[in-house]
CSV table of C-alpha atoms in Angstrom, one decimal:
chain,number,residue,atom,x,y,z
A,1,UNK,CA,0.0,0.0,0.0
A,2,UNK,CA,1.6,3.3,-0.8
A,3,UNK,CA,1.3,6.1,1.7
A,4,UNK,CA,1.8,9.7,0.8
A,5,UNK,CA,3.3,12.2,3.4
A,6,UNK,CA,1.3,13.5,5.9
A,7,UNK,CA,1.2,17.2,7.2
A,8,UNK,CA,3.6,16.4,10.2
A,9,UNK,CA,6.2,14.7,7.8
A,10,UNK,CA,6.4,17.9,5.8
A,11,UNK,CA,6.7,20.0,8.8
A,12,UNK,CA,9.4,17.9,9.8
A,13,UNK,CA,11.5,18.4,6.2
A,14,UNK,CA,10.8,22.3,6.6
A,15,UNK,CA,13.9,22.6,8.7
A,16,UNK,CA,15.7,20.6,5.8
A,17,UNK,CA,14.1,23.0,3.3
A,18,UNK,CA,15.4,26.3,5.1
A,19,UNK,CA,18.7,25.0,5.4
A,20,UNK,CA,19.1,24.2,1.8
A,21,UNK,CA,17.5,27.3,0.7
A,22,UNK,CA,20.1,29.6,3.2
A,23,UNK,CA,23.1,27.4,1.9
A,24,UNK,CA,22.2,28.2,-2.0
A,25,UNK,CA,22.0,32.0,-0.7
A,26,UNK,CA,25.3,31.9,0.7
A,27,UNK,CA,26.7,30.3,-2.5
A,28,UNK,CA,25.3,32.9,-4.8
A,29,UNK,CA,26.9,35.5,-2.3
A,30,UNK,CA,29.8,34.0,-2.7
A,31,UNK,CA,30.7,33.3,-5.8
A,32,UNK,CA,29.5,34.0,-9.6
A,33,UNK,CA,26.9,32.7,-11.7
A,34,UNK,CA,29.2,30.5,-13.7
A,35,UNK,CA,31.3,29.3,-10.3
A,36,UNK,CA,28.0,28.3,-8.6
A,37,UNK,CA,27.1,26.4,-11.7
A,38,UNK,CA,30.0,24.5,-11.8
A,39,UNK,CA,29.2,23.8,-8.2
A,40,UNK,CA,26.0,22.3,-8.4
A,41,UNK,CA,27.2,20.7,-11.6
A,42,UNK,CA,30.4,18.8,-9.7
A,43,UNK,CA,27.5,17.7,-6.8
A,44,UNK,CA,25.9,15.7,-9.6
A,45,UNK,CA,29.3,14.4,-11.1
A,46,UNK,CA,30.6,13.3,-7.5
A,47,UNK,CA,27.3,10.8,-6.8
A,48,UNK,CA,26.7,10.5,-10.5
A,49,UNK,CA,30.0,9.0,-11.6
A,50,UNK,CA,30.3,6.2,-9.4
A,51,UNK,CA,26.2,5.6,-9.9
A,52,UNK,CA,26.8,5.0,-13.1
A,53,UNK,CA,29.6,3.2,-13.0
A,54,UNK,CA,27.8,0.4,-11.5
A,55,UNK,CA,24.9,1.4,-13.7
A,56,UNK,CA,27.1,0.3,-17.0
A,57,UNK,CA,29.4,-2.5,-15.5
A,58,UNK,CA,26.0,-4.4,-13.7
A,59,UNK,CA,22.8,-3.5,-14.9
A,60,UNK,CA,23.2,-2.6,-18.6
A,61,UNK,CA,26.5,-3.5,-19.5
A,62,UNK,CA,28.5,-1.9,-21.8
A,63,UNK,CA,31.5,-2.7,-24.1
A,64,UNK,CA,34.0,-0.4,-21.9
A,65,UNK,CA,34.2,1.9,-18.7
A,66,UNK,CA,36.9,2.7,-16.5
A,67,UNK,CA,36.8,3.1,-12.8
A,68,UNK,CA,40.3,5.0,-12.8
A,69,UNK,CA,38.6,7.7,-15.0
A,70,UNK,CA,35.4,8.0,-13.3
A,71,UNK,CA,37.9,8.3,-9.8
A,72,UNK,CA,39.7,11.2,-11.2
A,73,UNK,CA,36.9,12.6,-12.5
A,74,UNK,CA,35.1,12.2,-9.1
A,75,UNK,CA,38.1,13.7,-7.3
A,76,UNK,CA,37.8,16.9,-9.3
A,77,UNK,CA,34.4,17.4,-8.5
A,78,UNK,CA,35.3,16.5,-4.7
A,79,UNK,CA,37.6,19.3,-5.2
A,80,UNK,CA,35.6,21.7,-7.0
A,81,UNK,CA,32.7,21.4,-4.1
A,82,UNK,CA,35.1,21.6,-0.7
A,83,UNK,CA,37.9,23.3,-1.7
A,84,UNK,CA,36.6,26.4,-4.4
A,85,UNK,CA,36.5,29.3,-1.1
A,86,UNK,CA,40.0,29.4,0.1
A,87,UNK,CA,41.2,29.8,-3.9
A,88,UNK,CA,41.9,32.9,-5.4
A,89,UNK,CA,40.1,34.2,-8.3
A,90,UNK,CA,42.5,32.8,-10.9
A,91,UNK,CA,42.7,29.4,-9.6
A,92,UNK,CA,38.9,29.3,-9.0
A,93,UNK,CA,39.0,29.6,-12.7
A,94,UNK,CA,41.1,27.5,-13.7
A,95,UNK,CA,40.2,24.5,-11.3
A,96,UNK,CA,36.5,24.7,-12.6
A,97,UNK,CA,37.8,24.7,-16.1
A,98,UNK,CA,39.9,21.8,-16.1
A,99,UNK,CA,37.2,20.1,-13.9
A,100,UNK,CA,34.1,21.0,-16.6
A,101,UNK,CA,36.6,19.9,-19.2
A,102,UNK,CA,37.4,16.7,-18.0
A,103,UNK,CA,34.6,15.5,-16.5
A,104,UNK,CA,31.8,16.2,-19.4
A,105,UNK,CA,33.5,16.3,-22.9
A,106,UNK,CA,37.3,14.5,-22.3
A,107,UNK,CA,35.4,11.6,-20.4
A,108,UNK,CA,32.4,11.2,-22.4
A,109,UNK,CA,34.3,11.5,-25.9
A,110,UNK,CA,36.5,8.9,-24.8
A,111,UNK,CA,34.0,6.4,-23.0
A,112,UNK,CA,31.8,7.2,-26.5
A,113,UNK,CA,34.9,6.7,-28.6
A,114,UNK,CA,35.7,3.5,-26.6
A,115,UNK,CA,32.4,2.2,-26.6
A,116,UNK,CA,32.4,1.7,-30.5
A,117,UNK,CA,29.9,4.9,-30.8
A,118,UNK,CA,27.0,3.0,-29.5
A,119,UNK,CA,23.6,4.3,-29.1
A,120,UNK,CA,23.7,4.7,-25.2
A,121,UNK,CA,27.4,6.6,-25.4
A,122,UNK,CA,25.6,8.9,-28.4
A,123,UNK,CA,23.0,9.6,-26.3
A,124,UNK,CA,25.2,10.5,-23.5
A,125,UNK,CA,27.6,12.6,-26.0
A,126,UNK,CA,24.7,14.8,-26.5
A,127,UNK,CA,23.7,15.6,-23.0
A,128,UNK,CA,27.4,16.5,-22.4
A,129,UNK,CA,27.3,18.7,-25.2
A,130,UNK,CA,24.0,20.0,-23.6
A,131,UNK,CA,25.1,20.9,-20.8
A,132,UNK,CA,28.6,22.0,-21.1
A,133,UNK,CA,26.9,24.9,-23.9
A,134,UNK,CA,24.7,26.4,-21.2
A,135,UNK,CA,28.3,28.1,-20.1
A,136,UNK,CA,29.5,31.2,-22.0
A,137,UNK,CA,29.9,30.4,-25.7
A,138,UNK,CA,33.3,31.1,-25.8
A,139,UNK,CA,34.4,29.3,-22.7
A,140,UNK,CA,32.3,26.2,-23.8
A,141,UNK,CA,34.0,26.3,-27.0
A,142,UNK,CA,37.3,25.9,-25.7
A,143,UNK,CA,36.4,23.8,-23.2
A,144,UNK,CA,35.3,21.4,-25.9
A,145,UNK,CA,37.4,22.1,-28.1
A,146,UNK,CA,40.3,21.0,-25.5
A,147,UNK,CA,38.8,18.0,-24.1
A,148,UNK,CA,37.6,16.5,-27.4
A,149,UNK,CA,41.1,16.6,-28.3
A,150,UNK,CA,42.5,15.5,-25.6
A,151,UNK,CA,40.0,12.3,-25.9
A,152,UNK,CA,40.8,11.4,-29.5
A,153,UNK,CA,44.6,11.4,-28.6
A,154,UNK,CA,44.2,9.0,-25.8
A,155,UNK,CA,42.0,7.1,-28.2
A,156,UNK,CA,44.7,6.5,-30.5
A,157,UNK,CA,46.9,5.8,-28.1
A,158,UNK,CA,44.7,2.5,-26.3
A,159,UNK,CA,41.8,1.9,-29.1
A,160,UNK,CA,43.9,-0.8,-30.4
A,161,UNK,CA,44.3,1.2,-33.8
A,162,UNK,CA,40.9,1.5,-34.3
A,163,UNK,CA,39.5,4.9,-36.1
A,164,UNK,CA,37.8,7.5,-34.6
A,165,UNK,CA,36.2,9.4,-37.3
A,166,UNK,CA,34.5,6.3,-38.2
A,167,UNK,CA,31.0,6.4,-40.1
A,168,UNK,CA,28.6,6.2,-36.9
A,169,UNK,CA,30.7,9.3,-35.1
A,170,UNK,CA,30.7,11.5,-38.9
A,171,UNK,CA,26.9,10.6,-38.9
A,172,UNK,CA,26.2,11.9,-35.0
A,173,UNK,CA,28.2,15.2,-35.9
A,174,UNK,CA,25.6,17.1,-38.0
A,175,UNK,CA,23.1,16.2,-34.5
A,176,UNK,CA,25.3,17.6,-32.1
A,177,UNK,CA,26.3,20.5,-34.4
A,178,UNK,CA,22.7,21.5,-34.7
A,179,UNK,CA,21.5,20.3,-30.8
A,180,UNK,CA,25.2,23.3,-30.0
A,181,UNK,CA,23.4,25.9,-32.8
A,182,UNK,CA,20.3,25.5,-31.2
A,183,UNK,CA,21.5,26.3,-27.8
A,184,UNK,CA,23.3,28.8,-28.4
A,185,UNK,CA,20.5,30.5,-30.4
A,186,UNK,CA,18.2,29.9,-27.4
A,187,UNK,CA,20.3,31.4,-25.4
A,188,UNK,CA,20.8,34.5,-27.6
A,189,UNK,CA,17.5,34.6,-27.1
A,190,UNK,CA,16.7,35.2,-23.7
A,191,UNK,CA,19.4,37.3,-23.4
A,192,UNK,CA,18.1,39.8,-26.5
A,193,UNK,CA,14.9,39.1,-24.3
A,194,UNK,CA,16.1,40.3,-20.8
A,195,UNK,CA,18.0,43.0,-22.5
A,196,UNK,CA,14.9,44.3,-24.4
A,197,UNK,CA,13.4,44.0,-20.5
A,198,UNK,CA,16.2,45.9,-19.2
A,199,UNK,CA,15.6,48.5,-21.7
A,200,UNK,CA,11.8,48.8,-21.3
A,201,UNK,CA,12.2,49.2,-17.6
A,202,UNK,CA,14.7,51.8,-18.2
A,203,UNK,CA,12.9,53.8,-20.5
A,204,UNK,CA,9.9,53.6,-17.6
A,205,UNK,CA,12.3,54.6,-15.0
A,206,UNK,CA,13.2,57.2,-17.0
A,207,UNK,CA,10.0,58.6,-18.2
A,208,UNK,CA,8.5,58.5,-14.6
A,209,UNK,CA,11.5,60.1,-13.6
A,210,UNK,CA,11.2,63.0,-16.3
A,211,UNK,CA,7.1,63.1,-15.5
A,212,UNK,CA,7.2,63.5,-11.4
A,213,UNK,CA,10.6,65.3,-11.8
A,214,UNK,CA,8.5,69.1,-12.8
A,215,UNK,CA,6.0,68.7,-10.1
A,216,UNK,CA,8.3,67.8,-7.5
A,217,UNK,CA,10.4,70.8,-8.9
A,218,UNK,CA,6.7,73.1,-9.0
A,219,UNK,CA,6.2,72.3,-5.1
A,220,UNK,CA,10.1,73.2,-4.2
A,221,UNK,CA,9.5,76.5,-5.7
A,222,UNK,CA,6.6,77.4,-4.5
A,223,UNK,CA,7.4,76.1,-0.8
A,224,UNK,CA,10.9,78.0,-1.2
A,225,UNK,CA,8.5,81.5,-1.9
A,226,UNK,CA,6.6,80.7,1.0
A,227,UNK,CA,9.2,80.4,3.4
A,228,UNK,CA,11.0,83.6,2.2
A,229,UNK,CA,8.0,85.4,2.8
A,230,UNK,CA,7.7,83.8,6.6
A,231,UNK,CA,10.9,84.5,7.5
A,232,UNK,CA,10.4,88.1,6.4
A,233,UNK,CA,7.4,88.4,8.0
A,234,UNK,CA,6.0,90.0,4.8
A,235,UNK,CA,2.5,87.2,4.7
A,236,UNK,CA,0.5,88.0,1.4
A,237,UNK,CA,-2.3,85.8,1.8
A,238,UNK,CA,-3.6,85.7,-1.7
A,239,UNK,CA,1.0,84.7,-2.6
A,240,UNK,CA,0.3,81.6,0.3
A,241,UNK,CA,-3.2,80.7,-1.3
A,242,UNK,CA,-1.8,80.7,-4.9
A,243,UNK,CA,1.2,79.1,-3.5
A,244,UNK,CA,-0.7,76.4,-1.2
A,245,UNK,CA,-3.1,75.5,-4.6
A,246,UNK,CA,-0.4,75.2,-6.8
A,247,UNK,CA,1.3,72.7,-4.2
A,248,UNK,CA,-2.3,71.0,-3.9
A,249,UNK,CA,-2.6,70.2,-8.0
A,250,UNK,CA,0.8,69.0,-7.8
A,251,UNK,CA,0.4,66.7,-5.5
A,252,UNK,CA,-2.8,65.7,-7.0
A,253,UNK,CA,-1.2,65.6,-11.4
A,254,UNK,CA,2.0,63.6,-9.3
A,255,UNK,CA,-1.2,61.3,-8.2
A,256,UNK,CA,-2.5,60.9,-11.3
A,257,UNK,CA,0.5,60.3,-13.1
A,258,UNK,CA,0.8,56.9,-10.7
A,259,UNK,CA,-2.6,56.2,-11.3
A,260,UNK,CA,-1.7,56.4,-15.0
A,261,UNK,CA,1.4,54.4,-15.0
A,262,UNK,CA,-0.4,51.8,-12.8
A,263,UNK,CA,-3.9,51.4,-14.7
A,264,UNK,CA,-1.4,51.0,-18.2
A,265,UNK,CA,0.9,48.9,-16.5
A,266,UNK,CA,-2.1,46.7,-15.4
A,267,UNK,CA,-3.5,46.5,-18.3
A,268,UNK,CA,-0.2,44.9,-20.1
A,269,UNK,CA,-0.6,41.8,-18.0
A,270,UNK,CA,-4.7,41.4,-17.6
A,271,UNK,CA,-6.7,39.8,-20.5
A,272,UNK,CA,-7.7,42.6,-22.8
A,273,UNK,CA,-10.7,41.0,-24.6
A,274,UNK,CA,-14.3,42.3,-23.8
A,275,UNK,CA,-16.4,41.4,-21.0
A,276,UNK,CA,-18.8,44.1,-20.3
A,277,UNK,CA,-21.3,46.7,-22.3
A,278,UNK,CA,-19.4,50.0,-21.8
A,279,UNK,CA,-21.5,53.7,-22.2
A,280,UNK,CA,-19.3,55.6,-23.7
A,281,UNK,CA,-20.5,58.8,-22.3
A,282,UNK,CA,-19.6,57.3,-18.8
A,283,UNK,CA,-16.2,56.4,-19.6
A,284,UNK,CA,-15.9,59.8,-21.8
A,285,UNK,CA,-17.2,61.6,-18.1
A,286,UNK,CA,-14.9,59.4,-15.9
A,287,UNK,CA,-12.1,60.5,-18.1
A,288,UNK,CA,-12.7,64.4,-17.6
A,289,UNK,CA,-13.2,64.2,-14.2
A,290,UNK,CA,-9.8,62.2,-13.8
A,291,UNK,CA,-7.6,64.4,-15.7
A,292,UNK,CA,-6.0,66.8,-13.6
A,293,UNK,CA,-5.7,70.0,-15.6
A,294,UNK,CA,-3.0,72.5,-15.0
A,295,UNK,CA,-6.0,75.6,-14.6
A,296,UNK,CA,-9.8,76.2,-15.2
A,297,UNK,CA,-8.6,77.5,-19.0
A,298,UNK,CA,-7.2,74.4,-19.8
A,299,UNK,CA,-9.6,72.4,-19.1
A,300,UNK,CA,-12.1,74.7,-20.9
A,301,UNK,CA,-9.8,74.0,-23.9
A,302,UNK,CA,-11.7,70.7,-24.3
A,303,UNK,CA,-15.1,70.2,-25.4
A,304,UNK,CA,-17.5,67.2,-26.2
A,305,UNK,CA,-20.1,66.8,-28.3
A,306,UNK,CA,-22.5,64.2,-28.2
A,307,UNK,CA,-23.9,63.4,-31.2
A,308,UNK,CA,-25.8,60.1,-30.4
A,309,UNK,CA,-24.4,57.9,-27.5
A,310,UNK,CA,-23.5,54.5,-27.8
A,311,UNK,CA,-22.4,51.1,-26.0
A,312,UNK,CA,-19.6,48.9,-26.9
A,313,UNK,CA,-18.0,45.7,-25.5
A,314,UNK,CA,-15.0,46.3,-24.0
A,315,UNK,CA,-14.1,46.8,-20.4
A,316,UNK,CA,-14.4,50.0,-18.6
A,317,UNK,CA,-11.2,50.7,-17.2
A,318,UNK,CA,-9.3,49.7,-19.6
A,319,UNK,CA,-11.6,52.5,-21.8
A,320,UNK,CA,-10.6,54.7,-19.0
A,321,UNK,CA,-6.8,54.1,-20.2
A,322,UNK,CA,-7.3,54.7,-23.5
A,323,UNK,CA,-9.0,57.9,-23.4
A,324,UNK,CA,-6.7,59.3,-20.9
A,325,UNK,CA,-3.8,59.0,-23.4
A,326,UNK,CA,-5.3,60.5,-26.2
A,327,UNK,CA,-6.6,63.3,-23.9
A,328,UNK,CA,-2.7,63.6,-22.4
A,329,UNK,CA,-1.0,63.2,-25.9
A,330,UNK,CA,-3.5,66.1,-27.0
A,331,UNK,CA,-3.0,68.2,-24.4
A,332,UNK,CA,0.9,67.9,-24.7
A,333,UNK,CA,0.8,68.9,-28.5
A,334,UNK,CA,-1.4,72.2,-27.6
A,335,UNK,CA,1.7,72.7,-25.4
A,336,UNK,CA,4.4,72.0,-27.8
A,337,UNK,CA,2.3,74.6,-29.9
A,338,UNK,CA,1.2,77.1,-27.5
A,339,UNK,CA,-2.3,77.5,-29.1
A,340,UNK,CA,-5.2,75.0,-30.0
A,341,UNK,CA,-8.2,73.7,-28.7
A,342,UNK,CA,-9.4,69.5,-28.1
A,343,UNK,CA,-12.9,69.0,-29.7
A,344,UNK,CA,-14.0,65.1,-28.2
A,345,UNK,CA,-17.1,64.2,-30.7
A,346,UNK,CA,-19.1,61.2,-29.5
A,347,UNK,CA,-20.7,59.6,-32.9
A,348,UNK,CA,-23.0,56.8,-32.7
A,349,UNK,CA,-25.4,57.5,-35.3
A,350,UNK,CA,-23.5,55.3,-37.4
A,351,UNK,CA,-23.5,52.0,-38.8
A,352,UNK,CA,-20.4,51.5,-37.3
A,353,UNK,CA,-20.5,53.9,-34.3
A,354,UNK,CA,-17.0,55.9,-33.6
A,355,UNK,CA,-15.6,58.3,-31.1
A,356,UNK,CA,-13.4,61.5,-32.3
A,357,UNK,CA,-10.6,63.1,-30.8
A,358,UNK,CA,-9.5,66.3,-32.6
A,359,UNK,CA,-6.5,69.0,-31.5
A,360,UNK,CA,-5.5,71.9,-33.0
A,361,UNK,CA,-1.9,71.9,-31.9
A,362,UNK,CA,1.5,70.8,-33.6
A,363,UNK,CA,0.5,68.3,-35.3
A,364,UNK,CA,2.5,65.1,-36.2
A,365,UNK,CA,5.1,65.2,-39.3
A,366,UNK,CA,3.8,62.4,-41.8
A,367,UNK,CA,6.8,61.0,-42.2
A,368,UNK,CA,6.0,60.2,-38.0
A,369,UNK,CA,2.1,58.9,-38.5
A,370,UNK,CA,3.1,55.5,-39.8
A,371,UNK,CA,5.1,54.8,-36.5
A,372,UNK,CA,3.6,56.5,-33.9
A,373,UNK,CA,1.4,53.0,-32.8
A,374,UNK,CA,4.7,51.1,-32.7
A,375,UNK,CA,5.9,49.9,-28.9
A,376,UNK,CA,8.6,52.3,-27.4
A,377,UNK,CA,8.3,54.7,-30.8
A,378,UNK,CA,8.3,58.1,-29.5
A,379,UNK,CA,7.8,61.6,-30.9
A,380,UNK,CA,8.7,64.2,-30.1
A,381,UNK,CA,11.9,61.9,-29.9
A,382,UNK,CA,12.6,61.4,-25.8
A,383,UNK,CA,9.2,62.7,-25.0
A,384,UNK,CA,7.5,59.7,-23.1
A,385,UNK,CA,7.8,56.1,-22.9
A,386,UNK,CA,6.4,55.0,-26.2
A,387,UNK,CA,4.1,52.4,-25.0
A,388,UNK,CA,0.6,54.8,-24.5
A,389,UNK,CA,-0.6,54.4,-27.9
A,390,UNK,CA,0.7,50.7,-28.4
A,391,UNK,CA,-1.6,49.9,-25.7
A,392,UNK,CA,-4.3,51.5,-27.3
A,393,UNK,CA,-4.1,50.1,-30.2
A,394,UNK,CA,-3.8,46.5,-29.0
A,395,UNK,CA,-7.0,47.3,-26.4
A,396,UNK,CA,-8.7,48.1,-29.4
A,397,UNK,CA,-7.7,45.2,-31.5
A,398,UNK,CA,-8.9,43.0,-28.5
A,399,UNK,CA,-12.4,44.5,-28.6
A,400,UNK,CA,-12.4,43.7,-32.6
A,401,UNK,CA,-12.4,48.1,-32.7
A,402,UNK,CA,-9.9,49.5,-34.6
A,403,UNK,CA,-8.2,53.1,-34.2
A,404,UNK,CA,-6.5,55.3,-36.8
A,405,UNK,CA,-5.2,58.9,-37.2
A,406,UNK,CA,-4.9,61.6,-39.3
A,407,UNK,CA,-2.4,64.6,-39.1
A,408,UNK,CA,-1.4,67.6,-40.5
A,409,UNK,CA,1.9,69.4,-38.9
A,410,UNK,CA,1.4,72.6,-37.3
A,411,UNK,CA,-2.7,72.3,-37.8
A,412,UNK,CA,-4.9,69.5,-36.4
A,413,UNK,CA,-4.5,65.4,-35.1
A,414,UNK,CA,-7.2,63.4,-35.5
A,415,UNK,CA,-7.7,60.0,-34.0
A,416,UNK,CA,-11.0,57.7,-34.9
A,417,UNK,CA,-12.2,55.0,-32.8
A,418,UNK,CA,-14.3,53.2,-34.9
A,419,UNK,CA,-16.1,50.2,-32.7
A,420,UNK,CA,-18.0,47.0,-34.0
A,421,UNK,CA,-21.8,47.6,-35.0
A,422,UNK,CA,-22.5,44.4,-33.2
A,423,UNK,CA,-20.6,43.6,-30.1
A,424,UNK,CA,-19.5,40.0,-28.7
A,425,UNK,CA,-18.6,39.8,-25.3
A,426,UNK,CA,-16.4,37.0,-23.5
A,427,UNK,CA,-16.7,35.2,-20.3
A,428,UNK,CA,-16.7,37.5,-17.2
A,429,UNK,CA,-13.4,36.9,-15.5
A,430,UNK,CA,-13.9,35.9,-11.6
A,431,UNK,CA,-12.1,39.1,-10.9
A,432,UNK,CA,-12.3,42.8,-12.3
A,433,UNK,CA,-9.8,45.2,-11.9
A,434,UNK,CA,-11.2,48.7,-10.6
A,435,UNK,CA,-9.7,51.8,-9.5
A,436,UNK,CA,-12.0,54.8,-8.2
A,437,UNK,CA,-11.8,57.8,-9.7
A,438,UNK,CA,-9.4,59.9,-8.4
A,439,UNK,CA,-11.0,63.4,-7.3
A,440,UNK,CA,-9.6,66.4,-9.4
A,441,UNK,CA,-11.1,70.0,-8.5
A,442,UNK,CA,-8.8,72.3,-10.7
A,443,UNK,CA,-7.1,74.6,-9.2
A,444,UNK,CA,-8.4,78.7,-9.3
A,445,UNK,CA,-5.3,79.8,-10.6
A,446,UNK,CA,-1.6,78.3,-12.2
A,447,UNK,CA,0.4,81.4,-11.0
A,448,UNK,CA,3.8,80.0,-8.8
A,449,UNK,CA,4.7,81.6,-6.0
């Protein structure tokens, strides 16, 4: 009868489990990637040698092994586990060289050499190969290199002048050629991956830097002015009003920026694909009341027209997201300008019913519109992160919507949300993700202290 552990016997490995887990903390503050590799590698070649040794020579029996070989190998691994700390750099390096070397593809060229290329020693060849490539390139290269060398000289000295490049090893080659390509491809891979990662974080670092930086700076400034005028006991209580609201809608824009950042970064990871009937006048309204505007003037700068309302399937917040960019991205270019107006048009007396967003600022260079939905494309060039109106796209692609725009530089941006005439929603996920809206009374004037 087979009996599975109880809740007391995995209580009782827990001490086992913290004690393993601090060890492989200590190890990787000890030493390097590669070094702690090598480690845990040589903890598998110091049982695993020996194992299969017996494994070979008694169970499935093979033309040739050698215990001698397997000792040495063995010892290097003994030596690589104990005696790695008290080493210097350099001889770290070189002890886990000559170890790697001769333990996966010295020994296992040889015993495969030895053993007439059988299927087994092919087999084993390859795993070799496997593993010793998940090193750096170059250092697995002349690690292989060396040891595969070394192995076909010994071969010809006590194969009994047998070949090695006989038929059977010229026909494994092209497999372990293309098992070596494919590993290092893979691992070319991740690392174009995590360095694509690196650089999408640091572009987000760096545009939430460059966003909260001018608030922060707003709020110095204005609480500098204030105390000046305290110590000089010259209070102008319209200066500290002006002073104190000004502080107040930076706090609140620095808010909103987070909300931003957070609602798009959510939305990257959650399903995008429609699972509610979304107003559009409500999202449209939840927008407006979210945006914190600099002063009463700009936020007079937008208007909305509704034409007809309409519903679509979607999901609200992520609605939310969307029209917050296009409302930033057109409030930035009547900045760039310094003139303009944002005219939002609610259409849904259309087959195909469609939401406008117009601005009368700078403008976008056409030789810019067939980029500007690309991930991290930015223009201005250094002027945000790149990814607002890649998300909007691929929100709208999700809810089978589509979203264009038309430009004209130094005159007018238009962007059209065009949504399906007859929506299909998915399957309610068990959770939805909702922020409140965040409270945004403007300010009654932008004047720093």
């Amino acid at each position: 009868m087979i009996s599975f552990p109880d809740s007391a016997s995995k209580s009782a490995l827990e001490p086992l489990r913290a004690m393993a887990a601090q060890w492989l903390l200590r190890l990787q503050r000890e030493f390097d990637p590669d070094t702690l590799r090598v480690m845990l590698l040589a903890w598998i070649g110091l049982f695993g040698l020996p194992l299969y040794y017996v494994i070979w020579t008694r169970v499935f029996p093979q033309a040739y092994d050698s215990l001698p070989l397997r000792a040495v190998g063995a010892a290097l691994c003994l030596l690589v586990v104990v005696g790695l700390r008290p080493m210097t750099p350099r001889w770290r390096a070189i002890v886990t060289f000559a170890a790697v070397t001769y333990t996966l593809p010295f020994l296992f060229t040889f015993l495969y050499l030895m053993n007439g290329s059988s299927a087994v020693w092919s087999q084993c060849l390859l795993m070799a190969l496997i593993l010793l490539f998940h090193f750096r390139a170059r250092w697995a290269l002349a690690s292989c290199t060396i040891g595969i060398s070394l192995a076909v000289l010994a071969f010809s000295m006590v194969g009994g002048g047998r070949p090695a490049l006989t038929y059977a090893v010229l026909e494994q080659l092209p497999v372990c050629l293309f098992t070596v390509l494919t590993i290092a491809f893979a691992k070319l891979g991740r690392r174009m991956l995590s360095q694509e990662k690196m650089s999408g974080m640091a572009q987000g670092l760096a545009t939430v830097s460059h966003e909260l930086r001018t608030p922060l700076v707003s709020v110095d400034a204005n609480v500098r002015g204030m105390t000046r005028m305290l110590m000089r006991d010259q209070e102008d209580p319209e200066a500290l009003r002006a002073a104190l609201n000004r502080i107040q809608f930076e706090v609140r824009h620095m808010n909103h920026l987070v909300d931003l950042f957070l609602l798009s970064a959510t939305a990257v990871t959650r399903t995008l694909e429609p699972t509610e009937m979304v107003r559009m006048s409500e999202v449209l309204d939840n927008v407006m009341k979210r945006y914190p505007f600099s002063a009463s003037t700009q936020r007079d700068s937008v208007k909305v027209e509704v034409r007809r309302d309409f519903s679509f399937g979607g999901q609200h917040e992520l609605a939310v997201v969307v029209l917050l960019n296009l409302l930033r991205n057109s409030l930035q270019a009547l900045h760039r300008a310094g003139k303009g107006r944002v005219r939002v048009v609610i259409d849904g007396d259309r087959p195909n019913p469609r939401l406008l967003f117009i601005d009368t600022g700078c403008g976008i260079a056409r030789s810019e519109l067939p980029h500007i939905f690309q991930r991290f494309y930015t223009f201005p060039k250094g002027a945000g992160s790149g990814i607002g109106l890649a998300l909007c796209k691929d929100i709208m692609e999700a809810w089978h919507a589509s979203i264009r725009c038309l430009s004209r530089e130094n005159a007018y941006t238009l962007f059209v949300l065009e949504f399906p005439a007859n929506p299909k929603l998915a399957p309610r996920p068990a959770t939805r993700f909702d922020t409140p809206p965040m409270p945004c009374p403007c300010p009654s004037t932008n004047t720093p202290a």
